[in-house]
Amino acid sequence: MADRSLRSRRNGNGKGPERYSAWGLLRKGLAQENWPRAWREVPLRDTYDAVIIGGGVHGLATAYYLAVNHGITNVAVVDKAYIGSGGSGRNTAIVRSNYLTPEGVAFYDRSLELYNSMASDLNINVMFSERGHLTLAHNDGAVRTMRWRAEVNKLQNIDSSVIGPDEIKKLVPSLDTTSDARYPIMGALYHPPGGIIRHDAVVWGYARAADHYGVEIHQKTEVLDILVEGGSGPDGKGPGGKVTGVRTSKGDISAPIVVNCTAGWASLIASMAGIKLPIHTRPLQAAVTEPVKVFLPAVVVSGSLHVYVSQTDRGELVFGAAVDPFNNYNIAGSLDFTEGLAGHILELMPGVSKMRLLRQWAGLCDMTPDYSPVMGFTPVEGFLCDVGWGTYGFKAGPVSGETMAECIATNQTPKLIAPFALDRFPEGTLVGEKGAASVGH
Ligand code: PYC
C-alpha cells in the first residue's frame, strides 16, 4: 500500500521533500516565491484506466482511494469548471451520522470516521470541529421521529439521544426554549459527534493527495458524450453495452471505466450512456452573515422551521434551508428564501435580529424518490454511478470515494453500498432516508 501520510510531499521541482520552519513558512507565504503547485496541470492524454467525471469531493476522493488503497493511478478526473465548483464548494459543511435507516447510519458513520482522520491522512488542516448536532422537534410527530432515529443510531453504537428543553438550553443558551416561542421546542435529537469542517480544504486535500500519487486532474474539461458500444438502445447505448471512453471538449479519451460523480448533471451524464436515472434537480439555498463573537457552540437544525445554522470559527453564521420546491438550475439566491430564513431564525434565536447577511448562494441537489443515492454498477459495463445525493452529498464524500474505489478495483459491490444500487427502484427495495433530512422537503 502506498504512503498514506503525505508528510513528505514532493517538492515543486520534484527534488524531494520540502520542509519549512514557522518563519520560513510565513516568509514564503508572504513572498509567494517558488510556492509549489498543489496539483499539476498536464496535457490530457487519449487513454486512461479510469475516467472520473466530476471534480468534487466524491470524484476526487474516488481517485485518491483508487490510488492509495488499490494502487490504480492511471486515472483522470475531469470537470467542466474548476474543482469544488459544484456542491462541494456550496454546501454548509455539516457532517453527521444520525440517519434514520440502518443502511444510512452505517454508511455515513464510516464517512464521519474518515473525516475524523482526514487532517492526518491528507496532511492538511481541514478545521474539523466536532461540536455536536441538535435536531429540534416542535411537535409530537417530530419527537417521535427523533426517538426513532435515536434508537436506530444506538443499535449501531452511534452517540445519539433525545434530550429535553432544559438540556437544550444548557447546550445552546441563545435558543428560545420558552413555552412562549411561536413554535415551542419540545425536544431535540442530540448527536455529539456531528460538526462542521472546512469544505474547500477537503476538496484541496483530496486533489493534492490524488495528484501526489499520479492521478491527473483536468479542469475546464467538459464531457460531451459517453462512448458506448453494443448497447440495446437505438443508438447502440444503454443496457447490455460496454463503455469505451468519453468525448470531452478537449478530445476523446478511451477508458474501460467511466464513473459519474456529478451533481446537478448526473441524469444528463447518465443519459449519454443510455441510462435513465430517477432523479430531479432542485436548488438548495444558503446564506452567511457578518462575523460576530462566537456564541453558537453546536449545529442547530429545525426541520419544522426549514432552517439549520452553525457558526464558523471566524464567527459568521452559516444558514441553509429546504431545497426549492421546483426543478431549476438557478444557483443565485432569491428574496423569498431570505425572507423565510430570517423569519424562522428569529423565531429560534431572537437575539440575532441585528446581524446582517453578507452573502447568499445556491447549489444543485439531485433528488431521488427515497432520498438515498444511486451507487455502483449500471447496466452498461464499465459505467458506474455515484450520484443522487440530494442534500447529503458532502457528508458522504469520503466513504463514497472509498467504496467506489473498491467497487472499481475489485469489480464487486462493497457491502456498505449494496443497498444503494440502481436496481432497487424496479425491485421496490427503497432505502427511505427522507426522515433524516435536516429540514422537511
Ligand atoms: O443533512 O445535515 C444535513 C444537511 C445540512 C445541509 C444540507 N444537508
JSON list of N, CA, C and O in Angstrom, two decimals, residues 154-173:
[
{"chain": "A", "resi": 154, "resn": "LYS", "atom": "N", "xyz": [-28.50, 4.15, 18.16]},
{"chain": "A", "resi": 154, "resn": "LYS", "atom": "CA", "xyz": [-27.87, 3.46, 19.31]},
{"chain": "A", "resi": 154, "resn": "LYS", "atom": "C", "xyz": [-27.55, 2.01, 18.98]},
{"chain": "A", "resi": 154, "resn": "LYS", "atom": "O", "xyz": [-26.55, 1.47, 19.44]},
{"chain": "A", "resi": 155, "resn": "LEU", "atom": "N", "xyz": [-28.42, 1.39, 18.17]},
{"chain": "A", "resi": 155, "resn": "LEU", "atom": "CA", "xyz": [-28.17, -0.01, 17.80]},
{"chain": "A", "resi": 155, "resn": "LEU", "atom": "C", "xyz": [-26.85, -0.17, 17.04]},
{"chain": "A", "resi": 155, "resn": "LEU", "atom": "O", "xyz": [-26.30, -1.26, 16.97]},
{"chain": "A", "resi": 156, "resn": "GLN", "atom": "N", "xyz": [-26.37, 0.93, 16.45]},
{"chain": "A", "resi": 156, "resn": "GLN", "atom": "CA", "xyz": [-25.08, 0.85, 15.74]},
{"chain": "A", "resi": 156, "resn": "GLN", "atom": "C", "xyz": [-24.00, 1.64, 16.49]},
{"chain": "A", "resi": 156, "resn": "GLN", "atom": "O", "xyz": [-23.03, 2.11, 15.90]},
{"chain": "A", "resi": 157, "resn": "ASN", "atom": "N", "xyz": [-24.22, 1.80, 17.80]},
{"chain": "A", "resi": 157, "resn": "ASN", "atom": "CA", "xyz": [-23.24, 2.47, 18.66]},
{"chain": "A", "resi": 157, "resn": "ASN", "atom": "C", "xyz": [-22.96, 3.92, 18.28]},
{"chain": "A", "resi": 157, "resn": "ASN", "atom": "O", "xyz": [-21.85, 4.42, 18.47]},
{"chain": "A", "resi": 158, "resn": "ILE", "atom": "N", "xyz": [-23.96, 4.57, 17.69]},
{"chain": "A", "resi": 158, "resn": "ILE", "atom": "CA", "xyz": [-23.81, 5.99, 17.36]},
{"chain": "A", "resi": 158, "resn": "ILE", "atom": "C", "xyz": [-24.28, 6.80, 18.57]},
{"chain": "A", "resi": 158, "resn": "ILE", "atom": "O", "xyz": [-25.35, 6.53, 19.11]},
{"chain": "A", "resi": 159, "resn": "ASP", "atom": "N", "xyz": [-23.50, 7.78, 18.96]},
{"chain": "A", "resi": 159, "resn": "ASP", "atom": "CA", "xyz": [-23.85, 8.62, 20.11]},
{"chain": "A", "resi": 159, "resn": "ASP", "atom": "C", "xyz": [-24.98, 9.57, 19.68]},
{"chain": "A", "resi": 159, "resn": "ASP", "atom": "O", "xyz": [-24.76, 10.54, 18.96]},
{"chain": "A", "resi": 160, "resn": "SER", "atom": "N", "xyz": [-26.19, 9.27, 20.12]},
{"chain": "A", "resi": 160, "resn": "SER", "atom": "CA", "xyz": [-27.37, 9.99, 19.63]},
{"chain": "A", "resi": 160, "resn": "SER", "atom": "C", "xyz": [-28.51, 9.74, 20.61]},
{"chain": "A", "resi": 160, "resn": "SER", "atom": "O", "xyz": [-28.82, 8.59, 20.91]},
{"chain": "A", "resi": 161, "resn": "SER", "atom": "N", "xyz": [-29.12, 10.80, 21.15]},
{"chain": "A", "resi": 161, "resn": "SER", "atom": "CA", "xyz": [-30.21, 10.59, 22.09]},
{"chain": "A", "resi": 161, "resn": "SER", "atom": "C", "xyz": [-31.16, 11.78, 22.06]},
{"chain": "A", "resi": 161, "resn": "SER", "atom": "O", "xyz": [-30.81, 12.85, 21.58]},
{"chain": "A", "resi": 162, "resn": "VAL", "atom": "N", "xyz": [-32.36, 11.56, 22.59]},
{"chain": "A", "resi": 162, "resn": "VAL", "atom": "CA", "xyz": [-33.34, 12.65, 22.64]},
{"chain": "A", "resi": 162, "resn": "VAL", "atom": "C", "xyz": [-33.20, 13.37, 23.98]},
{"chain": "A", "resi": 162, "resn": "VAL", "atom": "O", "xyz": [-33.16, 12.74, 25.03]},
{"chain": "A", "resi": 163, "resn": "ILE", "atom": "N", "xyz": [-33.10, 14.70, 23.91]},
{"chain": "A", "resi": 163, "resn": "ILE", "atom": "CA", "xyz": [-32.97, 15.49, 25.14]},
{"chain": "A", "resi": 163, "resn": "ILE", "atom": "C", "xyz": [-34.11, 16.52, 25.20]},
{"chain": "A", "resi": 163, "resn": "ILE", "atom": "O", "xyz": [-34.73, 16.82, 24.18]},
{"chain": "A", "resi": 164, "resn": "GLY", "atom": "N", "xyz": [-34.35, 17.05, 26.40]},
{"chain": "A", "resi": 164, "resn": "GLY", "atom": "CA", "xyz": [-35.46, 17.98, 26.59]},
{"chain": "A", "resi": 164, "resn": "GLY", "atom": "C", "xyz": [-35.02, 19.44, 26.57]},
{"chain": "A", "resi": 164, "resn": "GLY", "atom": "O", "xyz": [-33.81, 19.73, 26.49]},
{"chain": "A", "resi": 165, "resn": "PRO", "atom": "N", "xyz": [-35.99, 20.37, 26.68]},
{"chain": "A", "resi": 165, "resn": "PRO", "atom": "CA", "xyz": [-35.69, 21.80, 26.56]},
{"chain": "A", "resi": 165, "resn": "PRO", "atom": "C", "xyz": [-34.64, 22.31, 27.56]},
{"chain": "A", "resi": 165, "resn": "PRO", "atom": "O", "xyz": [-33.82, 23.16, 27.20]},
{"chain": "A", "resi": 166, "resn": "ASP", "atom": "N", "xyz": [-34.62, 21.78, 28.79]},
{"chain": "A", "resi": 166, "resn": "ASP", "atom": "CA", "xyz": [-33.64, 22.30, 29.76]},
{"chain": "A", "resi": 166, "resn": "ASP", "atom": "C", "xyz": [-32.22, 22.00, 29.32]},
{"chain": "A", "resi": 166, "resn": "ASP", "atom": "O", "xyz": [-31.33, 22.85, 29.37]},
{"chain": "A", "resi": 167, "resn": "GLU", "atom": "N", "xyz": [-32.03, 20.77, 28.88]},
{"chain": "A", "resi": 167, "resn": "GLU", "atom": "CA", "xyz": [-30.68, 20.37, 28.43]},
{"chain": "A", "resi": 167, "resn": "GLU", "atom": "C", "xyz": [-30.30, 21.14, 27.15]},
{"chain": "A", "resi": 167, "resn": "GLU", "atom": "O", "xyz": [-29.15, 21.54, 26.96]},
{"chain": "A", "resi": 168, "resn": "ILE", "atom": "N", "xyz": [-31.29, 21.35, 26.30]},
{"chain": "A", "resi": 168, "resn": "ILE", "atom": "CA", "xyz": [-31.03, 22.10, 25.05]},
{"chain": "A", "resi": 168, "resn": "ILE", "atom": "C", "xyz": [-30.57, 23.51, 25.41]},
{"chain": "A", "resi": 168, "resn": "ILE", "atom": "O", "xyz": [-29.61, 24.03, 24.84]},
{"chain": "A", "resi": 169, "resn": "LYS", "atom": "N", "xyz": [-31.24, 24.12, 26.38]},
{"chain": "A", "resi": 169, "resn": "LYS", "atom": "CA", "xyz": [-30.89, 25.50, 26.77]},
{"chain": "A", "resi": 169, "resn": "LYS", "atom": "C", "xyz": [-29.46, 25.55, 27.33]},
{"chain": "A", "resi": 169, "resn": "LYS", "atom": "O", "xyz": [-28.73, 26.51, 27.07]},
{"chain": "A", "resi": 170, "resn": "LYS", "atom": "N", "xyz": [-29.10, 24.51, 28.08]},
{"chain": "A", "resi": 170, "resn": "LYS", "atom": "CA", "xyz": [-27.73, 24.49, 28.63]},
{"chain": "A", "resi": 170, "resn": "LYS", "atom": "C", "xyz": [-26.70, 24.40, 27.50]},
{"chain": "A", "resi": 170, "resn": "LYS", "atom": "O", "xyz": [-25.66, 25.04, 27.53]},
{"chain": "A", "resi": 171, "resn": "LEU", "atom": "N", "xyz": [-27.04, 23.61, 26.48]},
{"chain": "A", "resi": 171, "resn": "LEU", "atom": "CA", "xyz": [-26.08, 23.44, 25.37]},
{"chain": "A", "resi": 171, "resn": "LEU", "atom": "C", "xyz": [-26.01, 24.68, 24.48]},
{"chain": "A", "resi": 171, "resn": "LEU", "atom": "O", "xyz": [-24.95, 25.08, 24.04]},
{"chain": "A", "resi": 172, "resn": "VAL", "atom": "N", "xyz": [-27.19, 25.27, 24.21]},
{"chain": "A", "resi": 172, "resn": "VAL", "atom": "CA", "xyz": [-27.23, 26.43, 23.30]},
{"chain": "A", "resi": 172, "resn": "VAL", "atom": "C", "xyz": [-28.08, 27.53, 23.94]},
{"chain": "A", "resi": 172, "resn": "VAL", "atom": "O", "xyz": [-29.28, 27.67, 23.67]},
{"chain": "A", "resi": 173, "resn": "PRO", "atom": "N", "xyz": [-27.47, 28.36, 24.80]},
{"chain": "A", "resi": 173, "resn": "PRO", "atom": "CA", "xyz": [-28.25, 29.36, 25.54]},
{"chain": "A", "resi": 173, "resn": "PRO", "atom": "C", "xyz": [-28.98, 30.36, 24.65]},
{"chain": "A", "resi": 173, "resn": "PRO", "atom": "O", "xyz": [-30.00, 30.91, 25.06]}
]
